[in-house]
């Protein structure tokens, strides 16, 4: 190799070394940060099984007032729309005829009583004379028959007297129940008859007042079965009455449910009772009643947004273990309570359930729990 060749080779090697030393170092990939998630630590609580259902107000008592005797109304003794008490005299029917009938019945009873007294005395005399043959046995038997007949007539006269007294009492048309009395459909001077079809007026008792509500029969039956099994504990909690978000009453109580299921709606009618001293609640009013049927102790509640469902409808949640790694847990749900689900199986108190960022995590991934 010539001197010039060695010189060019030396320049090439030197140039290559300088180029290699001047190339910058390649940057290393940044370390991926753990996904931040929000969690809740589930706690054991009491789940209350309740229903809030539409209901309609029904008066506790309604009485249509009708006359029990015939006659002319001579006086009305109440103010329409006012409160009346049971036994108050509402109307006065002309009682002149009933007073006369009562006096006649008394006189007839007294007359028959006097006849009986004489017949009884005669019978006693005949009994003392029959042994001496002063009177015959036939006369004695006739005297006894007279006494028996008059005693029977006394019973009839007493019944007639009682009827006359009752008719006189019925000439005062009284309130069969206490409550608010409606408008009068008859005025003074009107002729009324016993047992007529048209009512004189109507009395409505508003305190207490009932609210009837229709509940799904299957739901009610399911709760009753779970109470019988011991899983749920029956509650005797007060019933609340709601209108919109306003609580109208919170002192109601459950009375009973019908035993006949409506085949068209598959529902049962429940009746609840509320106090109504101010008569604010009126028959026909629509509202909602909240009934607490039962409670379940040591229950686990999980927010609905934390629960995932697969194609088969199976529910699951992501949890965080002690190493901040994601775990997938299959769970069994019962029913929704507001924004939560009641979990029957799969979770325990203290488990940390992930409630946000579910689309960015998977089982085994390390996550960062947000403060």
CSV table of C-alpha atoms in Angstrom, one decimal:
chain,number,residue,atom,x,y,z
A,1,UNK,CA,0.0,0.0,0.0
A,2,UNK,CA,1.3,3.4,-0.9
A,3,UNK,CA,1.8,6.3,1.5
A,4,UNK,CA,-1.1,8.2,-0.1
A,5,UNK,CA,-3.4,5.2,0.4
A,6,UNK,CA,-2.5,4.9,4.1
A,7,UNK,CA,-3.2,8.6,4.5
A,8,UNK,CA,-6.7,8.4,3.0
A,9,UNK,CA,-7.6,5.3,5.1
A,10,UNK,CA,-6.5,7.2,8.3
A,11,UNK,CA,-8.8,10.1,7.4
A,12,UNK,CA,-11.8,7.8,6.8
A,13,UNK,CA,-11.4,6.0,10.2
A,14,UNK,CA,-10.9,9.3,12.0
A,15,UNK,CA,-14.0,10.8,10.4
A,16,UNK,CA,-16.1,7.8,11.3
A,17,UNK,CA,-15.0,8.0,14.9
A,18,UNK,CA,-15.8,11.7,15.1
A,19,UNK,CA,-19.3,11.1,13.6
A,20,UNK,CA,-20.0,8.2,16.0
A,21,UNK,CA,-19.0,10.3,19.0
A,22,UNK,CA,-21.1,13.3,17.9
A,23,UNK,CA,-24.5,11.3,17.5
A,24,UNK,CA,-26.9,12.1,20.4
A,25,UNK,CA,-28.1,9.3,22.8
A,26,UNK,CA,-31.6,7.9,22.0
A,27,UNK,CA,-34.2,8.9,24.7
A,28,UNK,CA,-35.7,6.1,27.0
A,29,UNK,CA,-39.5,5.6,27.0
A,30,UNK,CA,-41.2,7.3,30.0
A,31,UNK,CA,-42.6,4.9,32.7
A,32,UNK,CA,-46.5,4.6,32.4
A,33,UNK,CA,-48.3,6.0,35.4
A,34,UNK,CA,-51.0,4.0,37.3
A,35,UNK,CA,-54.6,4.8,36.4
A,36,UNK,CA,-56.3,6.9,39.1
A,37,UNK,CA,-59.6,5.6,40.3
A,38,UNK,CA,-62.3,6.5,42.9
A,39,UNK,CA,-63.4,3.8,45.3
A,40,UNK,CA,-65.8,3.3,48.1
A,41,UNK,CA,-65.3,1.0,51.0
A,42,UNK,CA,-68.5,-1.0,51.4
A,43,UNK,CA,-70.1,-1.2,54.9
A,44,UNK,CA,-72.7,-3.4,56.5
A,45,UNK,CA,-76.0,-1.6,56.7
A,46,UNK,CA,-79.8,-2.2,57.1
A,47,UNK,CA,-81.8,-2.3,53.9
A,48,UNK,CA,-85.4,-1.2,54.3
A,49,UNK,CA,-87.9,-2.7,51.8
A,50,UNK,CA,-90.5,-0.1,51.0
A,51,UNK,CA,-93.0,0.9,48.4
A,52,UNK,CA,-94.1,4.4,47.4
A,53,UNK,CA,-97.4,4.0,45.4
A,54,UNK,CA,-100.2,6.3,44.3
A,55,UNK,CA,-103.3,6.3,46.6
A,56,UNK,CA,-106.7,7.9,46.8
A,57,UNK,CA,-108.4,9.4,49.8
A,58,UNK,CA,-111.5,7.7,51.1
A,59,UNK,CA,-113.8,9.0,53.9
A,60,UNK,CA,-113.7,6.8,57.0
A,61,UNK,CA,-117.6,7.0,57.3
A,62,UNK,CA,-120.3,8.4,55.0
A,63,UNK,CA,-124.0,8.3,56.2
A,64,UNK,CA,-127.0,9.4,54.1
A,65,UNK,CA,-129.7,10.7,56.4
A,66,UNK,CA,-133.2,9.5,55.6
A,67,UNK,CA,-136.5,9.9,57.6
A,68,UNK,CA,-137.8,6.8,59.4
A,69,UNK,CA,-141.4,8.2,59.7
A,70,UNK,CA,-143.6,10.2,57.3
A,71,UNK,CA,-144.5,13.8,57.9
A,72,UNK,CA,-143.9,17.5,57.2
A,73,UNK,CA,-140.5,19.0,58.1
A,74,UNK,CA,-141.1,21.9,60.4
A,75,UNK,CA,-137.6,22.8,61.4
A,76,UNK,CA,-133.9,22.3,60.3
A,77,UNK,CA,-131.4,22.5,63.2
A,78,UNK,CA,-128.0,22.6,61.5
A,79,UNK,CA,-125.9,24.9,59.4
A,80,UNK,CA,-124.8,23.3,56.1
A,81,UNK,CA,-121.1,22.5,56.0
A,82,UNK,CA,-120.7,22.5,59.8
A,83,UNK,CA,-119.5,19.9,62.2
A,84,UNK,CA,-122.3,17.8,63.8
A,85,UNK,CA,-122.1,15.2,66.6
A,86,UNK,CA,-123.6,11.8,66.6
A,87,UNK,CA,-127.1,12.1,68.1
A,88,UNK,CA,-127.7,15.8,67.2
A,89,UNK,CA,-131.2,16.5,66.0
A,90,UNK,CA,-131.0,17.6,62.4
A,91,UNK,CA,-134.6,17.9,61.4
A,92,UNK,CA,-137.9,18.1,63.3
A,93,UNK,CA,-140.9,16.4,61.6
A,94,UNK,CA,-144.4,17.5,62.7
A,95,UNK,CA,-145.1,15.2,65.7
A,96,UNK,CA,-148.7,16.1,66.5
A,97,UNK,CA,-150.0,12.8,65.1
A,98,UNK,CA,-147.3,10.8,66.9
A,99,UNK,CA,-148.0,12.5,70.2
A,100,UNK,CA,-151.7,11.5,69.8
A,101,UNK,CA,-150.8,8.0,68.9
A,102,UNK,CA,-148.7,7.7,72.0
A,103,UNK,CA,-151.4,9.0,74.3
A,104,UNK,CA,-153.9,6.5,72.7
A,105,UNK,CA,-151.5,3.6,73.2
A,106,UNK,CA,-151.0,4.5,76.8
A,107,UNK,CA,-154.8,4.7,77.4
A,108,UNK,CA,-155.4,1.3,75.7
A,109,UNK,CA,-152.7,-0.3,77.9
A,110,UNK,CA,-154.1,1.2,81.1
A,111,UNK,CA,-157.6,0.0,80.1
A,112,UNK,CA,-156.4,-3.5,79.4
A,113,UNK,CA,-154.4,-3.5,82.7
A,114,UNK,CA,-157.6,-2.6,84.6
A,115,UNK,CA,-159.6,-5.4,82.9
A,116,UNK,CA,-156.8,-7.9,83.8
A,117,UNK,CA,-157.0,-6.8,87.4
A,118,UNK,CA,-160.7,-7.4,87.6
A,119,UNK,CA,-160.4,-10.8,85.7
A,120,UNK,CA,-157.6,-11.9,88.1
A,121,UNK,CA,-159.7,-11.1,91.1
A,122,UNK,CA,-162.7,-13.0,89.7
A,123,UNK,CA,-160.5,-16.0,89.0
A,124,UNK,CA,-159.3,-16.0,92.6
A,125,UNK,CA,-162.9,-16.0,93.9
A,126,UNK,CA,-163.9,-18.8,91.6
A,127,UNK,CA,-161.0,-20.9,92.9
A,128,UNK,CA,-162.3,-20.6,96.4
A,129,UNK,CA,-165.9,-21.4,95.4
A,130,UNK,CA,-165.4,-24.3,93.1
A,131,UNK,CA,-164.7,-26.7,96.0
A,132,UNK,CA,-168.2,-25.9,97.5
A,133,UNK,CA,-169.8,-26.3,94.1
A,134,UNK,CA,-171.0,-22.7,94.2
A,135,UNK,CA,-169.4,-22.3,90.7
A,136,UNK,CA,-168.9,-24.9,88.1
A,137,UNK,CA,-165.6,-26.1,86.7
A,138,UNK,CA,-166.6,-24.6,83.4
A,139,UNK,CA,-167.0,-21.2,85.0
A,140,UNK,CA,-163.6,-21.5,86.6
A,141,UNK,CA,-162.0,-22.5,83.3
A,142,UNK,CA,-163.7,-19.5,81.5
A,143,UNK,CA,-162.3,-17.1,84.2
A,144,UNK,CA,-158.8,-18.6,83.7
A,145,UNK,CA,-159.1,-18.1,79.9
A,146,UNK,CA,-160.2,-14.5,80.4
A,147,UNK,CA,-157.1,-13.8,82.5
A,148,UNK,CA,-154.8,-15.5,79.9
A,149,UNK,CA,-156.4,-13.6,77.1
A,150,UNK,CA,-156.0,-10.2,78.8
A,151,UNK,CA,-152.4,-11.0,79.7
A,152,UNK,CA,-151.7,-11.6,76.0
A,153,UNK,CA,-153.5,-8.4,75.2
A,154,UNK,CA,-151.3,-6.6,77.7
A,155,UNK,CA,-148.2,-7.7,75.6
A,156,UNK,CA,-149.8,-6.3,72.5
A,157,UNK,CA,-150.7,-3.0,74.1
A,158,UNK,CA,-147.1,-2.7,75.4
A,159,UNK,CA,-145.7,-3.3,71.9
A,160,UNK,CA,-148.1,-0.7,70.5
A,161,UNK,CA,-147.0,1.8,73.2
A,162,UNK,CA,-143.3,1.1,72.3
A,163,UNK,CA,-144.0,1.6,68.7
A,164,UNK,CA,-145.8,4.9,69.4
A,165,UNK,CA,-142.9,6.1,71.5
A,166,UNK,CA,-140.4,5.1,68.8
A,167,UNK,CA,-142.3,6.9,66.1
A,168,UNK,CA,-142.4,10.0,68.2
A,169,UNK,CA,-138.7,9.7,68.8
A,170,UNK,CA,-138.1,9.2,65.0
A,171,UNK,CA,-139.9,12.5,64.3
A,172,UNK,CA,-136.6,14.0,65.4
A,173,UNK,CA,-134.2,13.0,62.6
A,174,UNK,CA,-130.8,12.6,64.3
A,175,UNK,CA,-127.3,12.3,63.1
A,176,UNK,CA,-126.2,8.7,62.9
A,177,UNK,CA,-122.5,9.6,62.9
A,178,UNK,CA,-120.4,12.7,63.7
A,179,UNK,CA,-118.7,14.6,60.9
A,180,UNK,CA,-119.2,17.4,58.3
A,181,UNK,CA,-122.8,17.7,57.1
A,182,UNK,CA,-123.5,18.6,53.5
A,183,UNK,CA,-126.2,20.6,52.0
A,184,UNK,CA,-129.9,19.9,52.8
A,185,UNK,CA,-131.9,18.6,49.9
A,186,UNK,CA,-135.2,19.3,51.7
A,187,UNK,CA,-136.4,22.5,53.4
A,188,UNK,CA,-139.0,23.3,56.0
A,189,UNK,CA,-142.5,22.5,54.7
A,190,UNK,CA,-141.4,19.5,52.6
A,191,UNK,CA,-143.3,16.2,52.9
A,192,UNK,CA,-141.0,13.3,53.6
A,193,UNK,CA,-141.8,9.6,53.8
A,194,UNK,CA,-140.3,6.7,55.8
A,195,UNK,CA,-137.5,5.0,53.9
A,196,UNK,CA,-137.6,7.3,50.9
A,197,UNK,CA,-135.0,6.9,48.2
A,198,UNK,CA,-133.8,10.5,48.3
A,199,UNK,CA,-131.5,11.4,51.3
A,200,UNK,CA,-132.2,14.5,53.3
A,201,UNK,CA,-128.5,15.2,53.6
A,202,UNK,CA,-125.1,13.4,53.9
A,203,UNK,CA,-122.7,13.4,56.8
A,204,UNK,CA,-119.0,12.6,56.1
A,205,UNK,CA,-116.4,11.8,58.7
A,206,UNK,CA,-113.0,13.2,57.8
A,207,UNK,CA,-111.0,12.3,60.9
A,208,UNK,CA,-109.4,9.9,60.5
A,209,UNK,CA,-109.2,9.5,56.7
A,210,UNK,CA,-108.2,6.4,54.6
A,211,UNK,CA,-105.9,6.2,51.6
A,212,UNK,CA,-106.4,3.2,49.3
A,213,UNK,CA,-103.4,2.1,47.2
A,214,UNK,CA,-102.9,-0.7,44.6
A,215,UNK,CA,-99.7,-2.7,45.0
A,216,UNK,CA,-98.3,-5.5,42.8
A,217,UNK,CA,-99.4,-8.7,44.3
A,218,UNK,CA,-96.3,-10.6,43.4
A,219,UNK,CA,-94.0,-8.0,45.1
A,220,UNK,CA,-96.1,-8.2,48.2
A,221,UNK,CA,-96.1,-12.0,48.2
A,222,UNK,CA,-92.3,-12.1,47.7
A,223,UNK,CA,-91.7,-9.9,50.7
A,224,UNK,CA,-94.1,-11.9,52.8
A,225,UNK,CA,-92.3,-15.2,51.9
A,226,UNK,CA,-88.9,-13.7,52.8
A,227,UNK,CA,-90.3,-12.5,56.1
A,228,UNK,CA,-91.6,-16.0,56.8
A,229,UNK,CA,-88.2,-17.5,56.0
A,230,UNK,CA,-86.5,-15.2,58.5
A,231,UNK,CA,-84.4,-13.3,55.9
A,232,UNK,CA,-86.4,-10.1,56.4
A,233,UNK,CA,-87.8,-8.7,59.6
A,234,UNK,CA,-91.3,-7.3,59.5
A,235,UNK,CA,-91.6,-3.6,60.3
A,236,UNK,CA,-94.3,-1.6,62.1
A,237,UNK,CA,-93.1,1.7,60.9
A,238,UNK,CA,-95.4,4.7,60.4
A,239,UNK,CA,-96.7,5.3,56.9
A,240,UNK,CA,-95.9,8.6,55.2
A,241,UNK,CA,-98.2,10.5,52.8
A,242,UNK,CA,-96.5,12.5,50.0
A,243,UNK,CA,-97.6,14.9,47.4
A,244,UNK,CA,-94.8,15.6,45.0
A,245,UNK,CA,-91.8,16.1,47.3
A,246,UNK,CA,-93.9,17.4,50.2
A,247,UNK,CA,-94.7,15.2,53.2
A,248,UNK,CA,-98.3,15.8,54.1
A,249,UNK,CA,-98.5,13.3,57.0
A,250,UNK,CA,-96.0,11.0,58.6
A,251,UNK,CA,-98.1,9.4,61.3
A,252,UNK,CA,-100.2,7.0,59.2
A,253,UNK,CA,-100.5,3.3,59.8
A,254,UNK,CA,-101.3,0.2,57.7
A,255,UNK,CA,-104.8,-1.2,58.3
A,256,UNK,CA,-105.2,-4.2,56.0
A,257,UNK,CA,-105.0,-5.5,52.4
A,258,UNK,CA,-107.7,-7.0,50.3
A,259,UNK,CA,-107.7,-10.7,49.8
A,260,UNK,CA,-108.9,-10.6,46.2
A,261,UNK,CA,-106.4,-9.9,43.5
A,262,UNK,CA,-107.5,-7.8,40.5
A,263,UNK,CA,-107.0,-10.1,37.6
A,264,UNK,CA,-106.6,-7.2,35.1
A,265,UNK,CA,-103.8,-5.4,37.0
A,266,UNK,CA,-102.4,-8.2,39.1
A,267,UNK,CA,-102.7,-5.9,42.1
A,268,UNK,CA,-104.0,-5.8,45.7
A,269,UNK,CA,-105.6,-2.9,47.4
A,270,UNK,CA,-103.9,-1.7,50.6
A,271,UNK,CA,-105.7,0.6,53.1
A,272,UNK,CA,-103.8,3.1,55.3
A,273,UNK,CA,-105.2,5.5,57.9
A,274,UNK,CA,-104.1,9.0,58.7
A,275,UNK,CA,-105.2,11.6,61.3
A,276,UNK,CA,-107.0,14.6,59.7
A,277,UNK,CA,-108.0,16.9,62.6
A,278,UNK,CA,-107.8,20.0,60.4
A,279,UNK,CA,-109.8,18.4,57.6
A,280,UNK,CA,-107.1,19.3,55.1
A,281,UNK,CA,-107.3,15.9,53.4
A,282,UNK,CA,-110.5,15.5,51.5
A,283,UNK,CA,-112.1,12.3,49.9
A,284,UNK,CA,-111.0,11.9,46.3
A,285,UNK,CA,-107.6,13.5,46.9
A,286,UNK,CA,-104.7,11.7,45.1
A,287,UNK,CA,-101.3,11.4,46.8
A,288,UNK,CA,-98.6,8.8,47.3
A,289,UNK,CA,-98.1,6.6,50.4
A,290,UNK,CA,-94.7,5.2,51.5
A,291,UNK,CA,-95.0,1.9,53.3
A,292,UNK,CA,-92.0,0.3,55.0
A,293,UNK,CA,-92.7,-3.5,54.9
A,294,UNK,CA,-89.5,-5.1,56.1
A,295,UNK,CA,-85.8,-4.6,56.8
A,296,UNK,CA,-82.7,-6.7,56.1
A,297,UNK,CA,-79.9,-6.5,58.6
A,298,UNK,CA,-76.1,-6.7,57.7
A,299,UNK,CA,-76.7,-5.8,54.0
A,300,UNK,CA,-74.2,-4.6,51.4
A,301,UNK,CA,-75.1,-1.6,49.2
A,302,UNK,CA,-73.1,-0.7,46.1
A,303,UNK,CA,-73.7,2.3,43.8
A,304,UNK,CA,-75.4,1.4,40.5
A,305,UNK,CA,-72.6,3.1,38.5
A,306,UNK,CA,-70.0,0.7,39.9
A,307,UNK,CA,-71.8,-2.5,38.6
A,308,UNK,CA,-71.1,-4.0,35.2
A,309,UNK,CA,-73.2,-6.6,33.4
A,310,UNK,CA,-72.0,-9.1,30.8
A,311,UNK,CA,-73.9,-10.5,27.8
A,312,UNK,CA,-75.5,-13.2,30.0
A,313,UNK,CA,-76.7,-10.6,32.4
A,314,UNK,CA,-74.3,-11.5,35.2
A,315,UNK,CA,-73.3,-8.7,37.5
A,316,UNK,CA,-69.7,-7.9,38.6
A,317,UNK,CA,-67.6,-5.1,40.2
A,318,UNK,CA,-64.0,-4.2,40.2
A,319,UNK,CA,-62.3,-4.1,43.6
A,320,UNK,CA,-58.8,-3.0,44.7
A,321,UNK,CA,-56.8,-5.4,46.9
A,322,UNK,CA,-54.0,-4.5,49.4
A,323,UNK,CA,-51.4,-4.2,46.6
A,324,UNK,CA,-53.6,-1.7,44.7
A,325,UNK,CA,-54.3,-4.2,42.0
A,326,UNK,CA,-57.7,-4.6,40.3
A,327,UNK,CA,-59.7,-7.7,41.0
A,328,UNK,CA,-63.0,-8.7,39.2
A,329,UNK,CA,-65.7,-10.1,41.6
A,330,UNK,CA,-68.9,-11.7,40.5
A,331,UNK,CA,-71.9,-10.6,42.6
A,332,UNK,CA,-75.5,-11.5,43.1
A,333,UNK,CA,-78.0,-8.6,43.2
A,334,UNK,CA,-81.4,-8.3,44.8
A,335,UNK,CA,-83.1,-5.0,43.9
A,336,UNK,CA,-82.3,-1.3,43.5
A,337,UNK,CA,-82.6,1.1,46.4
A,338,UNK,CA,-82.5,4.7,45.1
A,339,UNK,CA,-79.0,4.9,43.4
A,340,UNK,CA,-77.7,1.7,45.0
A,341,UNK,CA,-78.1,-2.0,44.5
A,342,UNK,CA,-78.5,-4.5,47.3
A,343,UNK,CA,-75.8,-7.2,47.0
A,344,UNK,CA,-76.7,-10.6,48.3
A,345,UNK,CA,-73.4,-12.5,47.5
A,346,UNK,CA,-69.9,-11.7,46.3
A,347,UNK,CA,-68.9,-8.8,48.6
A,348,UNK,CA,-68.1,-8.3,52.2
A,349,UNK,CA,-67.8,-5.3,54.5
A,350,UNK,CA,-64.5,-3.6,54.0
A,351,UNK,CA,-64.1,-4.4,50.3
A,352,UNK,CA,-62.9,-1.5,48.2
A,353,UNK,CA,-65.2,-1.1,45.1
A,354,UNK,CA,-64.1,1.0,42.2
A,355,UNK,CA,-66.7,3.5,41.1
A,356,UNK,CA,-65.0,5.5,38.3
A,357,UNK,CA,-62.6,4.9,35.4
A,358,UNK,CA,-64.0,1.4,34.8
A,359,UNK,CA,-63.3,1.5,31.0
A,360,UNK,CA,-59.6,2.2,31.5
A,361,UNK,CA,-58.8,-0.7,33.9
A,362,UNK,CA,-58.7,-4.5,33.8
A,363,UNK,CA,-58.1,-7.3,36.3
A,364,UNK,CA,-54.4,-7.3,37.5
A,365,UNK,CA,-53.7,-3.7,36.6
A,366,UNK,CA,-52.2,-1.6,39.3
A,367,UNK,CA,-54.2,1.5,40.0
A,368,UNK,CA,-53.8,4.7,42.0
A,369,UNK,CA,-56.6,5.3,44.5
A,370,UNK,CA,-57.7,8.9,44.4
A,371,UNK,CA,-57.7,10.8,47.7
